[in-house]
Short mmCIF file of C-alpha atoms in Angstrom, two decimals:
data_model
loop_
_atom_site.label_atom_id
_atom_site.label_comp_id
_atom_site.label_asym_id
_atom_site.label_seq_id
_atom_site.Cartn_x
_atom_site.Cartn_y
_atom_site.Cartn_z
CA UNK S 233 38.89 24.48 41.95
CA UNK S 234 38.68 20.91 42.77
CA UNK S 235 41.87 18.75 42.84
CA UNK S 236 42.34 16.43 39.81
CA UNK S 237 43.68 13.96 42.35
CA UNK S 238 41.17 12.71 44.62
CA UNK S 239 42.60 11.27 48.01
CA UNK S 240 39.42 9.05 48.71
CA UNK S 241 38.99 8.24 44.77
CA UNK S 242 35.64 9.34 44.56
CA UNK S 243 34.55 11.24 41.20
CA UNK S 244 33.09 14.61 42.42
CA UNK S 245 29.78 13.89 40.85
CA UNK S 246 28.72 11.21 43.73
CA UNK S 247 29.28 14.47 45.77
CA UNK S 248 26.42 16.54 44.02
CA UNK S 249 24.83 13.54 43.96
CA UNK S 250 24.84 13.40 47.96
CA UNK S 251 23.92 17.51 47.93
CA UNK S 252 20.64 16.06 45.84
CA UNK S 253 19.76 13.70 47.55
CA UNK S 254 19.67 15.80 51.17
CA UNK S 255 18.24 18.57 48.85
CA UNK S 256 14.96 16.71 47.71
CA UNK S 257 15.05 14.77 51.22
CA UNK S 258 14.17 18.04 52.84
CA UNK S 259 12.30 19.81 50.03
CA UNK S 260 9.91 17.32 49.76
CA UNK S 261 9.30 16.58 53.06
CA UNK S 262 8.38 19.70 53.99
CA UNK S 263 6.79 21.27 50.49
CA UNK S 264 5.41 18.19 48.65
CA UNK S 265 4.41 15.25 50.35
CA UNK S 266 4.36 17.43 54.19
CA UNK S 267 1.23 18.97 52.21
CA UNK S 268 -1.17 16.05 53.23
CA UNK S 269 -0.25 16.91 56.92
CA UNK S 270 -1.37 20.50 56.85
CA UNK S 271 -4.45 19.82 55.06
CA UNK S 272 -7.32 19.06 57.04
CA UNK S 273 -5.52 21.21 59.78
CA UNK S 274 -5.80 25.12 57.41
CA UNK S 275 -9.69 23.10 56.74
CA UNK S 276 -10.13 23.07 59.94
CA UNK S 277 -9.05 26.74 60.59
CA UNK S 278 -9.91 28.67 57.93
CA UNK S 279 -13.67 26.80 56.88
CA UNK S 280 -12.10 26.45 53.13
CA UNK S 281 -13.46 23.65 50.99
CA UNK S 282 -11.71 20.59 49.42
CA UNK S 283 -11.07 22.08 46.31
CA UNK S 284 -10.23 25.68 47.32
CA UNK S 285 -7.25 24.08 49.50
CA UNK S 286 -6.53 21.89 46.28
CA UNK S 287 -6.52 24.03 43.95
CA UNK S 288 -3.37 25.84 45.70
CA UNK S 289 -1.45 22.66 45.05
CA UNK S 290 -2.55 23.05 41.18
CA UNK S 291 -1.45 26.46 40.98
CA UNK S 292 1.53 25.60 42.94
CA UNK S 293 2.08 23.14 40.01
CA UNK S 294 0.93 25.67 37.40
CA UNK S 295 3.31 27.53 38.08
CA UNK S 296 6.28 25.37 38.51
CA UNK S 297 5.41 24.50 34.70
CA UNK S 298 5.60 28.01 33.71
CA UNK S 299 8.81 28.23 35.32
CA UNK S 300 10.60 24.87 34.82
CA UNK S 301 11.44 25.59 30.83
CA UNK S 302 13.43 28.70 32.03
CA UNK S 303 14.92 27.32 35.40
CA UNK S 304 16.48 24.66 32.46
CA UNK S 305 17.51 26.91 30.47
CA UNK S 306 19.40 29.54 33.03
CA UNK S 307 20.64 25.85 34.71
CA UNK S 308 22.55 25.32 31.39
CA UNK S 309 23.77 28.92 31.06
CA UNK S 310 24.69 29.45 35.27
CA UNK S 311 24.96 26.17 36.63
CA UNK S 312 23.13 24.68 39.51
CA UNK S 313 25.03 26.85 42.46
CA UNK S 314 23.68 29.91 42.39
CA UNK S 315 19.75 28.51 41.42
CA UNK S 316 19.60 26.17 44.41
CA UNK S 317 21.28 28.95 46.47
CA UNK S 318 18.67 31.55 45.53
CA UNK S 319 15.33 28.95 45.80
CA UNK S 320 16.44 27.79 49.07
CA UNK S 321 15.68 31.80 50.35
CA UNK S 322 12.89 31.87 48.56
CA UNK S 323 11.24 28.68 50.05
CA UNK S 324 12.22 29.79 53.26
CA UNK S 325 10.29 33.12 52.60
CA UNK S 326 7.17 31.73 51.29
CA UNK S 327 6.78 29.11 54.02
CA UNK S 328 6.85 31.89 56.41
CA UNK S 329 4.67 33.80 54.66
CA UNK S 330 1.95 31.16 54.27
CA UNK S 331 2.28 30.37 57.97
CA UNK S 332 0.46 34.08 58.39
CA UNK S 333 -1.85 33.09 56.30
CA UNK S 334 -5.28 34.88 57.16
CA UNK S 335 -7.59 34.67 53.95
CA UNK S 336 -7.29 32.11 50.86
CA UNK S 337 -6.12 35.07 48.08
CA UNK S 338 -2.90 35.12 50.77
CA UNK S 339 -2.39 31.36 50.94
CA UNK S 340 -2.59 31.38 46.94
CA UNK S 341 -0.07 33.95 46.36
CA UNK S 342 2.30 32.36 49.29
CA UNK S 343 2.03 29.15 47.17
CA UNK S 344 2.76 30.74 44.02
CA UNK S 345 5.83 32.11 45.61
CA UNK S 346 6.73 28.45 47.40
CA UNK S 347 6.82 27.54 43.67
CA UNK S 348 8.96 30.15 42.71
CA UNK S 349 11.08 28.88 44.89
CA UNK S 350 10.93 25.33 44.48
CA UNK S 351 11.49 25.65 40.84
CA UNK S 352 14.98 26.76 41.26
CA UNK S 353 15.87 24.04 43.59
CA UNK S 354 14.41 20.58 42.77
CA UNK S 355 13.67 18.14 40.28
CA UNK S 356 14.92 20.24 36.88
CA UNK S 357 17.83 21.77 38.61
CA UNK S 358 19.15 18.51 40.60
CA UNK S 359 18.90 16.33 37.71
CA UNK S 360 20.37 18.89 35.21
CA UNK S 361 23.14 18.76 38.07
CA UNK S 362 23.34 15.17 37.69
CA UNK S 363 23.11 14.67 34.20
CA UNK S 364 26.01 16.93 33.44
CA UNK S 365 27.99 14.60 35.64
CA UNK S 366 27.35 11.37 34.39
CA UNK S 367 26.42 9.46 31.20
CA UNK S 368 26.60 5.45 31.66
CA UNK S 369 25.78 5.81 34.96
CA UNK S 370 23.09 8.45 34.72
CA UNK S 371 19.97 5.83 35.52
CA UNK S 372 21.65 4.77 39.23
CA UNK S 373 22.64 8.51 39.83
CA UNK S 374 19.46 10.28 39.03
CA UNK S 375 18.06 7.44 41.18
CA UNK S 376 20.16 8.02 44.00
CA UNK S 377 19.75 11.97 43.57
CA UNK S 378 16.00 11.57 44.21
CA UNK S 379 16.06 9.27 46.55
CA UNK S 380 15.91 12.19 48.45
CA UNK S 381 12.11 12.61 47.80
CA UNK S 382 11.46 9.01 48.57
CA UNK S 383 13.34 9.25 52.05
CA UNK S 384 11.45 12.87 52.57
CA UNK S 385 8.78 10.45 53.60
CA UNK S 386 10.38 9.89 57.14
CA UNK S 387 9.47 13.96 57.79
CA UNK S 388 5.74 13.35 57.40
CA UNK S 389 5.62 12.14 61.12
CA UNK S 390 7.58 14.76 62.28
CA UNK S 391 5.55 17.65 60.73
CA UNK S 392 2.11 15.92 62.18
CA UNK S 393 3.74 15.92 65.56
CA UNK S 394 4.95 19.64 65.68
CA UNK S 395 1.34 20.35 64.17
CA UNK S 396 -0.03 18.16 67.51
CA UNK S 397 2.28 19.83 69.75
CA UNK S 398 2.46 23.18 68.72
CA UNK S 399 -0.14 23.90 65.83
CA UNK S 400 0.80 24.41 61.75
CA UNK S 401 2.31 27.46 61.23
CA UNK S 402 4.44 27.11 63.92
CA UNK S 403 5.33 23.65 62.14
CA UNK S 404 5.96 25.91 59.29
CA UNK S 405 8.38 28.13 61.18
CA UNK S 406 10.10 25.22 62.55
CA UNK S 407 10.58 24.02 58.84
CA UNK S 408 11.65 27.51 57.48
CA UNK S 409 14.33 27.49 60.08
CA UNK S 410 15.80 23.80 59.42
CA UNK S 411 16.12 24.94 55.67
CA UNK S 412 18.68 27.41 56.29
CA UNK S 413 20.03 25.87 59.01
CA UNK S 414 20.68 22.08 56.92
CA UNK S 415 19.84 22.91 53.37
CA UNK S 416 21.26 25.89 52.41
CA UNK S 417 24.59 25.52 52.95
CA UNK S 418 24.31 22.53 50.68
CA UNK S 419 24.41 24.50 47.40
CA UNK S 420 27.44 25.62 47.61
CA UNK S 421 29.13 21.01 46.74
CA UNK S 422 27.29 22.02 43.20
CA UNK S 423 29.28 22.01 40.39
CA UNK S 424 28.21 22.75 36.33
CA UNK S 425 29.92 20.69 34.19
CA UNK S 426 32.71 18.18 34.84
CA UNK S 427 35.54 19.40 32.32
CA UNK S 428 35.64 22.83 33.71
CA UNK S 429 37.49 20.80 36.82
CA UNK S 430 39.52 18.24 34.97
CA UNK S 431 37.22 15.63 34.94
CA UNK S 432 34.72 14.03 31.91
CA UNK S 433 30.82 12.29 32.64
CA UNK S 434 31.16 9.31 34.90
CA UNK S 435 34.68 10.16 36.03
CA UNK S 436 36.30 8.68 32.79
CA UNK S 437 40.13 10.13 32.50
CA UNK S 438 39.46 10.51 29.16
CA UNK S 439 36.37 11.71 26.95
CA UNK S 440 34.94 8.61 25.71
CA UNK S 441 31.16 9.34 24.73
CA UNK S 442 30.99 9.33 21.17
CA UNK S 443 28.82 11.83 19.44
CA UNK S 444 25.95 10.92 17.02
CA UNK S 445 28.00 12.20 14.13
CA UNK S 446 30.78 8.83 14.32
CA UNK S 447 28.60 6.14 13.43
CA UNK S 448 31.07 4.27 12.92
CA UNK S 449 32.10 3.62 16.25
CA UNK S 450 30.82 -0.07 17.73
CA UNK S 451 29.68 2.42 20.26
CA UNK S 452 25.85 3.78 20.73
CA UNK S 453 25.25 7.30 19.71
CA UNK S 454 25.98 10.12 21.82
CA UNK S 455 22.89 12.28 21.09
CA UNK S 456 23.23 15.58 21.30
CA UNK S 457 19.96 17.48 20.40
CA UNK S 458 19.24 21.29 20.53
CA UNK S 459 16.14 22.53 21.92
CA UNK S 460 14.40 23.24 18.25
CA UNK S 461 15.47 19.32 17.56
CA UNK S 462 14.21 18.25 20.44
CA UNK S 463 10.41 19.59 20.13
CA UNK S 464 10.42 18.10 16.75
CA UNK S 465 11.49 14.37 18.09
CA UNK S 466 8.46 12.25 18.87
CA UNK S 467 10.51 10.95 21.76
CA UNK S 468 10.24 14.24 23.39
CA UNK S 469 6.35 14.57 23.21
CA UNK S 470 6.29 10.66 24.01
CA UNK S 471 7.89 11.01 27.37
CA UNK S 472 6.14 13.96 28.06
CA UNK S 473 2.98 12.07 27.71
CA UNK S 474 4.29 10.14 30.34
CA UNK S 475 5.45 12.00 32.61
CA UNK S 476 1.86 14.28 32.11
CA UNK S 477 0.09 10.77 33.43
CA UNK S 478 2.51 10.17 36.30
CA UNK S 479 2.56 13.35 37.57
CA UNK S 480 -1.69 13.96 37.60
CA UNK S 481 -1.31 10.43 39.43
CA UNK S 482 0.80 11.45 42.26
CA UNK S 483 0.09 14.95 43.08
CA UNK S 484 -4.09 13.89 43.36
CA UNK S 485 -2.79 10.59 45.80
CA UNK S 486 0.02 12.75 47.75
CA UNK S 487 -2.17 15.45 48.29
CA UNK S 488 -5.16 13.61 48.98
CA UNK S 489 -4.36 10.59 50.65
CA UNK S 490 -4.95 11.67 54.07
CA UNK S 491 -8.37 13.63 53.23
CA UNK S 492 -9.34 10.52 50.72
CA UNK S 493 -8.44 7.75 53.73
CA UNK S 494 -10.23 9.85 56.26
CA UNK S 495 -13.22 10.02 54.53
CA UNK S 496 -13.13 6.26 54.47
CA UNK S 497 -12.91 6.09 58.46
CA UNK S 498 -9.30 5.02 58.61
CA UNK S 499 -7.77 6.55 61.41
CA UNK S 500 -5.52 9.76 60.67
CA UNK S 501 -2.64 8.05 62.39
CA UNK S 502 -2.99 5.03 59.70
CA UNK S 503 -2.99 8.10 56.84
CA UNK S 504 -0.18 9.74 58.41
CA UNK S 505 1.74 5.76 57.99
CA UNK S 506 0.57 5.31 54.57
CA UNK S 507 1.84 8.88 53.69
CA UNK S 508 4.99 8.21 55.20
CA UNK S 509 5.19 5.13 53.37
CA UNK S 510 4.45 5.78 49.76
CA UNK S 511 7.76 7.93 49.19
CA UNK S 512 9.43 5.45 51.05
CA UNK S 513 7.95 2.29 48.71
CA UNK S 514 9.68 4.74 45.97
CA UNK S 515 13.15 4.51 47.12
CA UNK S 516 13.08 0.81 46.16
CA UNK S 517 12.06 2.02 42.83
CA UNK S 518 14.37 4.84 42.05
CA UNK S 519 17.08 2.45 42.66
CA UNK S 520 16.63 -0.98 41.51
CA UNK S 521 14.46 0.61 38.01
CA UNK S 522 17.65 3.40 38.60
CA UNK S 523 20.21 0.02 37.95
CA UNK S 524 17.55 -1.59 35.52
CA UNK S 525 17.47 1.47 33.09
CA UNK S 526 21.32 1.42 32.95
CA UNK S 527 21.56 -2.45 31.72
CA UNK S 528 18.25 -3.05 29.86
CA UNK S 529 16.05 -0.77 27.77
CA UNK S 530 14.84 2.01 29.19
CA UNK S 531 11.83 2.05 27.45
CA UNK S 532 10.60 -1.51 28.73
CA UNK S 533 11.47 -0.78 31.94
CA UNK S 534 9.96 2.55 32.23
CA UNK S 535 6.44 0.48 30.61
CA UNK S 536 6.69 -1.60 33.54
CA UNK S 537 6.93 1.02 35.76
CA UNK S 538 3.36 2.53 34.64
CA UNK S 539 1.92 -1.25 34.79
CA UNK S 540 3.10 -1.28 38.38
CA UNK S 541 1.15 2.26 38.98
CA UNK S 542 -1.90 1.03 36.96
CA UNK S 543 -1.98 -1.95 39.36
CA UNK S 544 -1.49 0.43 42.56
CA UNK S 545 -3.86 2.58 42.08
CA UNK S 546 -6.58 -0.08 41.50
CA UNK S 547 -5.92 -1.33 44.94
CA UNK S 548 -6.47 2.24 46.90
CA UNK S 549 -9.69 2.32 44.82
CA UNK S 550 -11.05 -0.30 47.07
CA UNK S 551 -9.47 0.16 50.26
CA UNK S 552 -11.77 0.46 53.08
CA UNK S 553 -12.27 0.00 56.82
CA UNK S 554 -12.93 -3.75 55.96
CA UNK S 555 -10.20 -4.12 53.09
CA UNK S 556 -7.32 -2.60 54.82
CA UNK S 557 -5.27 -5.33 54.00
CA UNK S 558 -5.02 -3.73 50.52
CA UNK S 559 -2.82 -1.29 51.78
CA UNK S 560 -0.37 -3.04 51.12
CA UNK S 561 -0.22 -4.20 47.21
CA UNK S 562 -0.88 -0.57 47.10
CA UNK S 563 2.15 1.11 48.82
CA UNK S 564 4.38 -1.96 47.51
CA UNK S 565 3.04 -1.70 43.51
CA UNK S 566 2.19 2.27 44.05
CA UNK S 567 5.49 3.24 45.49
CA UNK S 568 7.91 1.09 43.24
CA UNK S 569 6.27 1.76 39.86
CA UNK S 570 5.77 5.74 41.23
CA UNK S 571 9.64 5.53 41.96
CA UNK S 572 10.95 3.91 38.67
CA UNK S 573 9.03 5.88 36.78
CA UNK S 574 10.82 9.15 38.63
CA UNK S 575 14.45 7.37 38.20
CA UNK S 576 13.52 6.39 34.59
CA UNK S 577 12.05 9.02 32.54
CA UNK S 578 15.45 11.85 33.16
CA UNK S 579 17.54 9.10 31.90
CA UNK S 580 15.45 8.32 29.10
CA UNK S 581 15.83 12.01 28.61
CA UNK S 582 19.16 12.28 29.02
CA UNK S 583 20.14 9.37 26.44
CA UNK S 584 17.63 10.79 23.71
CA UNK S 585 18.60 14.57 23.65
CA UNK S 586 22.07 14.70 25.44
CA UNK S 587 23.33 16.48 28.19
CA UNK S 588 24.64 19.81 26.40
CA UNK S 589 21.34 20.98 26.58
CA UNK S 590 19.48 18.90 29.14
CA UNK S 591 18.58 21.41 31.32
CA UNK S 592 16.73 23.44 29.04
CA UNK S 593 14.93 20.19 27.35
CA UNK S 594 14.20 18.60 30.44
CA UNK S 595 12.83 22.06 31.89
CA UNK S 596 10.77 21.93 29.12
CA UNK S 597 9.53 18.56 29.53
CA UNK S 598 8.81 19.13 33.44
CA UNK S 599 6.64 22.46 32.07
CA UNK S 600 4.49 20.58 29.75
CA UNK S 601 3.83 17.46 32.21
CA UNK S 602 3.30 19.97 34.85
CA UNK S 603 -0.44 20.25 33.41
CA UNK S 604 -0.54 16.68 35.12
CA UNK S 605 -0.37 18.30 38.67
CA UNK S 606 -2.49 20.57 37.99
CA UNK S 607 -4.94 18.45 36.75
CA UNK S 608 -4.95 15.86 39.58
CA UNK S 609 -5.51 17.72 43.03
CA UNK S 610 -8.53 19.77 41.38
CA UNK S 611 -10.05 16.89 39.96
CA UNK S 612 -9.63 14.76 43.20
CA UNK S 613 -11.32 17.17 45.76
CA UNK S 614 -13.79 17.95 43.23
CA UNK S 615 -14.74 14.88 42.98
CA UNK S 616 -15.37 14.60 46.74
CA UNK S 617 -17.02 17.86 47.18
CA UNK S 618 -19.24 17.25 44.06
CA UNK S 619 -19.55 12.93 44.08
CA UNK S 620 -18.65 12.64 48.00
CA UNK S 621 -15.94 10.24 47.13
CA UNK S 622 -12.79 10.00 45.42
CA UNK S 623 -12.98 6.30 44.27
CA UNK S 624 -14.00 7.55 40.04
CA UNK S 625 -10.60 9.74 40.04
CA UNK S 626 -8.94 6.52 41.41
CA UNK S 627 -10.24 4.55 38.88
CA UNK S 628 -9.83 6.69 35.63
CA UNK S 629 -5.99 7.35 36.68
CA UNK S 630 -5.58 3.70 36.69
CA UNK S 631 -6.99 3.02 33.11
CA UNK S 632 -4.54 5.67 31.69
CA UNK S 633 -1.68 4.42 32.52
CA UNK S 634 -2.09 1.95 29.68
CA UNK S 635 -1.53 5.09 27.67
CA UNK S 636 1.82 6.15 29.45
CA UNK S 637 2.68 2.95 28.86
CA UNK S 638 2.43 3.14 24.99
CA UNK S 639 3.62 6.08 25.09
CA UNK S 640 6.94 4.95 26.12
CA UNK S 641 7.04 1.75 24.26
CA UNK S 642 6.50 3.58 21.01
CA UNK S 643 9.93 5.33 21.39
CA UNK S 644 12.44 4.57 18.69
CA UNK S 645 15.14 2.68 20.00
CA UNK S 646 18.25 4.98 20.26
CA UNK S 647 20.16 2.08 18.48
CA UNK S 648 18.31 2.55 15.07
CA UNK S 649 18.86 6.72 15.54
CA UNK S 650 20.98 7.59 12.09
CA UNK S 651 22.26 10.79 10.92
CA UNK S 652 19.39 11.51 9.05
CA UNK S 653 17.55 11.70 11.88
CA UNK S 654 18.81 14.28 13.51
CA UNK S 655 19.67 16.83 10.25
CA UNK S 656 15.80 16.02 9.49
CA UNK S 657 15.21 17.79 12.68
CA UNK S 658 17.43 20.14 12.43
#
């Protein structure tokens, strides 16, 4: 059990916070954005198309969505520990597995069970983690928490150098290896909720949130929402919407940026920067719209995050040998709107449904929006095996984010939420 009395002073939830952050750091390194690296490498090998390679991302995402509703829901029942103890194996498994990869029905079914894995070990689990742990401070701790995927950026380099030195599934041995050797051992600083150890959200001394049904209090409503309420709020299906957009937006750019820049004649070691670059862009975003989300309205900022994307992805629609220069609004409006939007969206979760059942809610939301990343890697190398260039995809995901961004705005404030909101969805 851990101590009520803390030598150092630090509330044990900035620990699992730490645990996150080296979590995702790793995780998406070497699963999500390491992808791009091993692309035109397996091309190269195996003689598979554009879209056959892409399409193992979109299952990969396929199932993750499948999954994610019931990875929330046994994260609210377990706790984190033993999930994130269990997907860590299974990563490790499937990443040796694909790296004996010798037709394209074995790479599919090593990716479906690299998403098995995942699932229980990322994004729903991690911030179900977090949000158990904190309430006031839940938009700077989510944002700190996956931070880790913005910093995971930093492996990108490394993985294209052990594919140059050695080749890629020895790079995917290597990476099996470091998992259990760094991450694993991780799981055990998670925690499920704070009262079970003395403590209450944020590291108060004393249970201060104050639950929807006290209206009286000067206080805003706690929200506390059951699953069945939840799918009947228009706040759920609203940031769902939103999180559908932002994901088809960044799994077609993370998986094809290196394929989609190469095909432009930019040099693969200028890819491999602007990889590296776009989940580090994001860190400034999960923190600063992280801090924003915690003092203004969530829903503004996470509308400015989308503008921000919108903007972005214009840019790498006309990037060229010639136009290199707009790299750079690109990673800088890309990678900070891409990063609030990741910091922004749990939190607007978490202070419209609650953290009782957050897991399962948020698993649910992740599932839905999932049909985003499947959506965006098959429709991005089709588009360049069909059209022979990407630049339409580019284009169309940057005219929807005016939707996200409606979506978001049309929220209803949490501060005109009543009781007879809630017992209508009840």
């Amino acid at each position: 059990m851990i101590s009520h009395r803390n030598p150092f002073k630090i509330f044990y939830g900035w620990w699992i916070v730490v645990a996150s952050f080296l979590t995702a750091l790793y995780i998406g390194g070497a699963v999500f954005y390491g992808f791009t690296a091993f692309f035109e490498p397996i091309v190269d090998e195996m003689g598979w198309s554009y879209t056959q390679l892409s399409l193992a991302a979109s299952l990969r995402g396929l199932e993750m969505g499948i999954l994610s509703p019931v990875v929330g829901i046994l994260a609210d029942r377990w706790g984190p520990r033993k999930l994130i103890f269990g997907g860590i194996l299974v990563t490790v498994a499937s990443l040796l597995l694909l790296s004996y990869t010798t037709s394209l029905i074995m790479f599919y079914v090593s990716f479906a069970l690299l998403a098995t894995g995942v699932s229980a070990c990322t994004v729903t689990v991690l911030l179900t983690a977090v949000a158990n742990w904190f309430k006031r401070k839940m938009g700077i701790a989510s944002g700190i928490a996956i931070c880790g995927f913005g910093f995971s950026g930093v492996l990108i380099p490394v993985i294209v150098r052990l594919i140059e030195v050695y080749d890629w599934r020895t790079a995917l041995h290597i990476l099996a290896l470091g998992m259990i050797i760094l991450i694993l051992p991780l799981s055990f600083v998670f925690r499920h909720r704070p009262e079970q150890y003395g403590y209450f959200p944020d590291g108060q001394k004393q249970d201060t949130t104050t639950p929807l049904t006290d209206l009286s209090s000067p206080q805003s409503p706690d929200v506390e929402l059951k699953v069945k309420q939840a799918l009947k709020n228009g706040a759920f299906w609203r940031i769902v919407l939103a999180r559908m957009y932002h994901m088809t937006t960044m799994m077609a750019i993370i998986t094809h940026v290196m394929p989609y820049l190469s095909s432009i004649s930019i040099s693969r070691a200028t890819s491999s920067l602007v990889a590296t670059a776009i989940p580090l862009m994001s860190i400034i975003g999960r923190l600063s719209f992280g801090w924003f989300g915690d003092k203004f309205s969530k829903r503004a900022v996470a509308a400015m995050s989308f503008v921000m994307m919108s903007c972005g992805v214009f840019c790498f629609a006309y990037v060229s040998d010639m136009r290199l220069w707009l790299l750079v609004p690109f990673l800088i409006l890309l990678g900070i709107g891409y990063g609030g939007t990741n910091a922004i969206l749990p939190a607007l979760g978490r202070e419209y449904f609650g953290r009782t059942n957050f897991g399962s809610i948020y698993g649910l939301m992740e599932g839905i929006g999932t049909i985003g990343a499947i959506i965006g890697p098959t429709l991005a190398g089709w588009a360049y095996d069909s059209l022979g260039s990407y630049h339409i995809v580019w284009f169309l995901l940057s005219g929807l984010a005016v939707v996200a961004m409606g979506s978001v705005l049309t929220i209803t404030p949490t501060r005109n939420l009543t009781k007879q909101d809630i017992s209508a969805n009840a």
